[in-house]
Amino acid sequence: MSALAQSVDDDGDVVAALHALSVLRRQADRREALLVRRARARGLTWAEIAVLLGVSKQAVHKRYGGSRREARPH
């Protein structure tokens, strides 16, 4: 990820930088989703996760689905 971030910061090829930014954004989104799932599995509340991500509780709950996507006990 850091190599992609560096290519976004370069003042060189704007096309390459835009492509790198797109790839970096997708990687960051996947990593965030993974970490949110881990945080929920470890007992963090939606409100706590929202604070850590700098968004509202409603925004994080909407994005990651709340109880609809969380594993339910059998």
mmCIF file with all atom_site columns, C-alpha atoms in Angstrom:
data_model
loop_
_atom_site.group_PDB
_atom_site.id
_atom_site.type_symbol
_atom_site.label_atom_id
_atom_site.label_alt_id
_atom_site.label_comp_id
_atom_site.label_asym_id
_atom_site.label_entity_id
_atom_site.label_seq_id
_atom_site.pdbx_PDB_ins_code
_atom_site.Cartn_x
_atom_site.Cartn_y
_atom_site.Cartn_z
_atom_site.occupancy
_atom_site.B_iso_or_equiv
_atom_site.pdbx_formal_charge
_atom_site.auth_seq_id
_atom_site.auth_comp_id
_atom_site.auth_asym_id
_atom_site.auth_atom_id
_atom_site.pdbx_PDB_model_num
ATOM 1  C CA . MET A 1 1  ? 0.000   0.000   0.000   1.00 0.00 ? 1  MET A CA 1
ATOM 2  C CA . SER A 1 2  ? 2.817   2.394   0.754   1.00 0.00 ? 2  SER A CA 1
ATOM 3  C CA . ALA A 1 3  ? 4.235   2.081   -2.783  1.00 0.00 ? 3  ALA A CA 1
ATOM 4  C CA . LEU A 1 4  ? 0.805   2.961   -4.173  1.00 0.00 ? 4  LEU A CA 1
ATOM 5  C CA . ALA A 1 5  ? 0.524   5.889   -1.791  1.00 0.00 ? 5  ALA A CA 1
ATOM 6  C CA . GLN A 1 6  ? 3.905   7.143   -2.946  1.00 0.00 ? 6  GLN A CA 1
ATOM 7  C CA . SER A 1 7  ? 2.872   6.965   -6.608  1.00 0.00 ? 7  SER A CA 1
ATOM 8  C CA . VAL A 1 8  ? -0.237  9.011   -5.784  1.00 0.00 ? 8  VAL A CA 1
ATOM 9  C CA . ASP A 1 9  ? 1.956   11.706  -4.219  1.00 0.00 ? 9  ASP A CA 1
ATOM 10 C CA . ASP A 1 10 ? 4.346   11.925  -7.166  1.00 0.00 ? 10 ASP A CA 1
ATOM 11 C CA . ASP A 1 11 ? 4.041   14.973  -9.429  1.00 0.00 ? 11 ASP A CA 1
ATOM 12 C CA . GLY A 1 12 ? 4.665   12.781  -12.469 1.00 0.00 ? 12 GLY A CA 1
ATOM 13 C CA . ASP A 1 13 ? 2.115   10.917  -14.552 1.00 0.00 ? 13 ASP A CA 1
ATOM 14 C CA . VAL A 1 14 ? -1.361  12.020  -13.476 1.00 0.00 ? 14 VAL A CA 1
ATOM 15 C CA . VAL A 1 15 ? -2.990  9.017   -15.197 1.00 0.00 ? 15 VAL A CA 1
ATOM 16 C CA . ALA A 1 16 ? -0.818  6.579   -13.276 1.00 0.00 ? 16 ALA A CA 1
ATOM 17 C CA . ALA A 1 17 ? -1.438  8.496   -10.057 1.00 0.00 ? 17 ALA A CA 1
ATOM 18 C CA . LEU A 1 18 ? -5.221  8.376   -10.547 1.00 0.00 ? 18 LEU A CA 1
ATOM 19 C CA . HIS A 1 19 ? -5.073  4.654   -11.251 1.00 0.00 ? 19 HIS A CA 1
ATOM 20 C CA . ALA A 1 20 ? -2.915  4.105   -8.158  1.00 0.00 ? 20 ALA A CA 1
ATOM 21 C CA . LEU A 1 21 ? -5.371  6.144   -6.077  1.00 0.00 ? 21 LEU A CA 1
ATOM 22 C CA . SER A 1 22 ? -8.246  3.967   -7.282  1.00 0.00 ? 22 SER A CA 1
ATOM 23 C CA . VAL A 1 23 ? -6.377  0.784   -6.354  1.00 0.00 ? 23 VAL A CA 1
ATOM 24 C CA . LEU A 1 24 ? -5.342  2.246   -3.005  1.00 0.00 ? 24 LEU A CA 1
ATOM 25 C CA . ARG A 1 25 ? -8.947  3.216   -2.209  1.00 0.00 ? 25 ARG A CA 1
ATOM 26 C CA . ARG A 1 26 ? -10.193 -0.327  -2.931  1.00 0.00 ? 26 ARG A CA 1
ATOM 27 C CA . GLN A 1 27 ? -7.459  -1.836  -0.764  1.00 0.00 ? 27 GLN A CA 1
ATOM 28 C CA . ALA A 1 28 ? -8.233  0.573   2.073   1.00 0.00 ? 28 ALA A CA 1
ATOM 29 C CA . ASP A 1 29 ? -11.961 -0.215  1.831   1.00 0.00 ? 29 ASP A CA 1
ATOM 30 C CA . ARG A 1 30 ? -11.287 -3.962  2.034   1.00 0.00 ? 30 ARG A CA 1
ATOM 31 C CA . ARG A 1 31 ? -8.946  -3.484  4.991   1.00 0.00 ? 31 ARG A CA 1
ATOM 32 C CA . GLU A 1 32 ? -11.473 -1.283  6.775   1.00 0.00 ? 32 GLU A CA 1
ATOM 33 C CA . ALA A 1 33 ? -14.227 -3.879  6.297   1.00 0.00 ? 33 ALA A CA 1
ATOM 34 C CA . LEU A 1 34 ? -11.976 -6.593  7.709   1.00 0.00 ? 34 LEU A CA 1
ATOM 35 C CA . LEU A 1 35 ? -11.051 -4.494  10.722  1.00 0.00 ? 35 LEU A CA 1
ATOM 36 C CA . VAL A 1 36 ? -14.674 -3.557  11.401  1.00 0.00 ? 36 VAL A CA 1
ATOM 37 C CA . ARG A 1 37 ? -15.625 -7.254  11.387  1.00 0.00 ? 37 ARG A CA 1
ATOM 38 C CA . ARG A 1 38 ? -12.761 -8.009  13.788  1.00 0.00 ? 38 ARG A CA 1
ATOM 39 C CA . ALA A 1 39 ? -13.746 -5.126  16.034  1.00 0.00 ? 39 ALA A CA 1
ATOM 40 C CA . ARG A 1 40 ? -17.359 -6.329  16.197  1.00 0.00 ? 40 ARG A CA 1
ATOM 41 C CA . ALA A 1 41 ? -16.202 -9.888  16.885  1.00 0.00 ? 41 ALA A CA 1
ATOM 42 C CA . ARG A 1 42 ? -14.155 -8.554  19.810  1.00 0.00 ? 42 ARG A CA 1
ATOM 43 C CA . GLY A 1 43 ? -17.147 -6.735  21.248  1.00 0.00 ? 43 GLY A CA 1
ATOM 44 C CA . LEU A 1 44 ? -16.702 -3.141  20.121  1.00 0.00 ? 44 LEU A CA 1
ATOM 45 C CA . THR A 1 45 ? -19.970 -1.290  19.649  1.00 0.00 ? 45 THR A CA 1
ATOM 46 C CA . TRP A 1 46 ? -20.995 0.477   16.453  1.00 0.00 ? 46 TRP A CA 1
ATOM 47 C CA . ALA A 1 47 ? -20.581 3.755   18.338  1.00 0.00 ? 47 ALA A CA 1
ATOM 48 C CA . GLU A 1 48 ? -16.992 2.913   19.333  1.00 0.00 ? 48 GLU A CA 1
ATOM 49 C CA . ILE A 1 49 ? -16.100 1.881   15.792  1.00 0.00 ? 49 ILE A CA 1
ATOM 50 C CA . ALA A 1 50 ? -17.693 5.038   14.415  1.00 0.00 ? 50 ALA A CA 1
ATOM 51 C CA . VAL A 1 51 ? -15.553 7.220   16.690  1.00 0.00 ? 51 VAL A CA 1
ATOM 52 C CA . LEU A 1 52 ? -12.410 5.395   15.595  1.00 0.00 ? 52 LEU A CA 1
ATOM 53 C CA . LEU A 1 53 ? -13.314 5.869   11.912  1.00 0.00 ? 53 LEU A CA 1
ATOM 54 C CA . GLY A 1 54 ? -14.393 9.490   12.363  1.00 0.00 ? 54 GLY A CA 1
ATOM 55 C CA . VAL A 1 55 ? -17.937 8.905   11.104  1.00 0.00 ? 55 VAL A CA 1
ATOM 56 C CA . SER A 1 56 ? -21.384 8.706   12.648  1.00 0.00 ? 56 SER A CA 1
ATOM 57 C CA . LYS A 1 57 ? -22.690 5.521   14.227  1.00 0.00 ? 57 LYS A CA 1
ATOM 58 C CA . GLN A 1 58 ? -25.436 5.485   11.610  1.00 0.00 ? 58 GLN A CA 1
ATOM 59 C CA . ALA A 1 59 ? -22.921 5.748   8.759   1.00 0.00 ? 59 ALA A CA 1
ATOM 60 C CA . VAL A 1 60 ? -20.783 2.837   9.935   1.00 0.00 ? 60 VAL A CA 1
ATOM 61 C CA . HIS A 1 61 ? -23.839 0.738   10.746  1.00 0.00 ? 61 HIS A CA 1
ATOM 62 C CA . LYS A 1 62 ? -25.330 1.423   7.313   1.00 0.00 ? 62 LYS A CA 1
ATOM 63 C CA . ARG A 1 63 ? -22.087 0.666   5.491   1.00 0.00 ? 63 ARG A CA 1
ATOM 64 C CA . TYR A 1 64 ? -21.304 -2.557  7.303   1.00 0.00 ? 64 TYR A CA 1
ATOM 65 C CA . GLY A 1 65 ? -24.827 -3.776  7.749   1.00 0.00 ? 65 GLY A CA 1
ATOM 66 C CA . GLY A 1 66 ? -25.311 -4.184  11.446  1.00 0.00 ? 66 GLY A CA 1
ATOM 67 C CA . SER A 1 67 ? -27.160 -7.272  12.540  1.00 0.00 ? 67 SER A CA 1
ATOM 68 C CA . ARG A 1 68 ? -28.157 -8.157  8.969   1.00 0.00 ? 68 ARG A CA 1
ATOM 69 C CA . ARG A 1 69 ? -24.595 -9.178  8.155   1.00 0.00 ? 69 ARG A CA 1
ATOM 70 C CA . GLU A 1 70 ? -23.294 -10.229 11.532  1.00 0.00 ? 70 GLU A CA 1
ATOM 71 C CA . ALA A 1 71 ? -23.234 -13.887 12.355  1.00 0.00 ? 71 ALA A CA 1
ATOM 72 C CA . ARG A 1 72 ? -26.186 -14.937 14.454  1.00 0.00 ? 72 ARG A CA 1
ATOM 73 C CA . PRO A 1 73 ? -25.975 -17.645 17.083  1.00 0.00 ? 73 PRO A CA 1
ATOM 74 C CA . HIS A 1 74 ? -27.497 -20.978 16.043  1.00 0.00 ? 74 HIS A CA 1
#
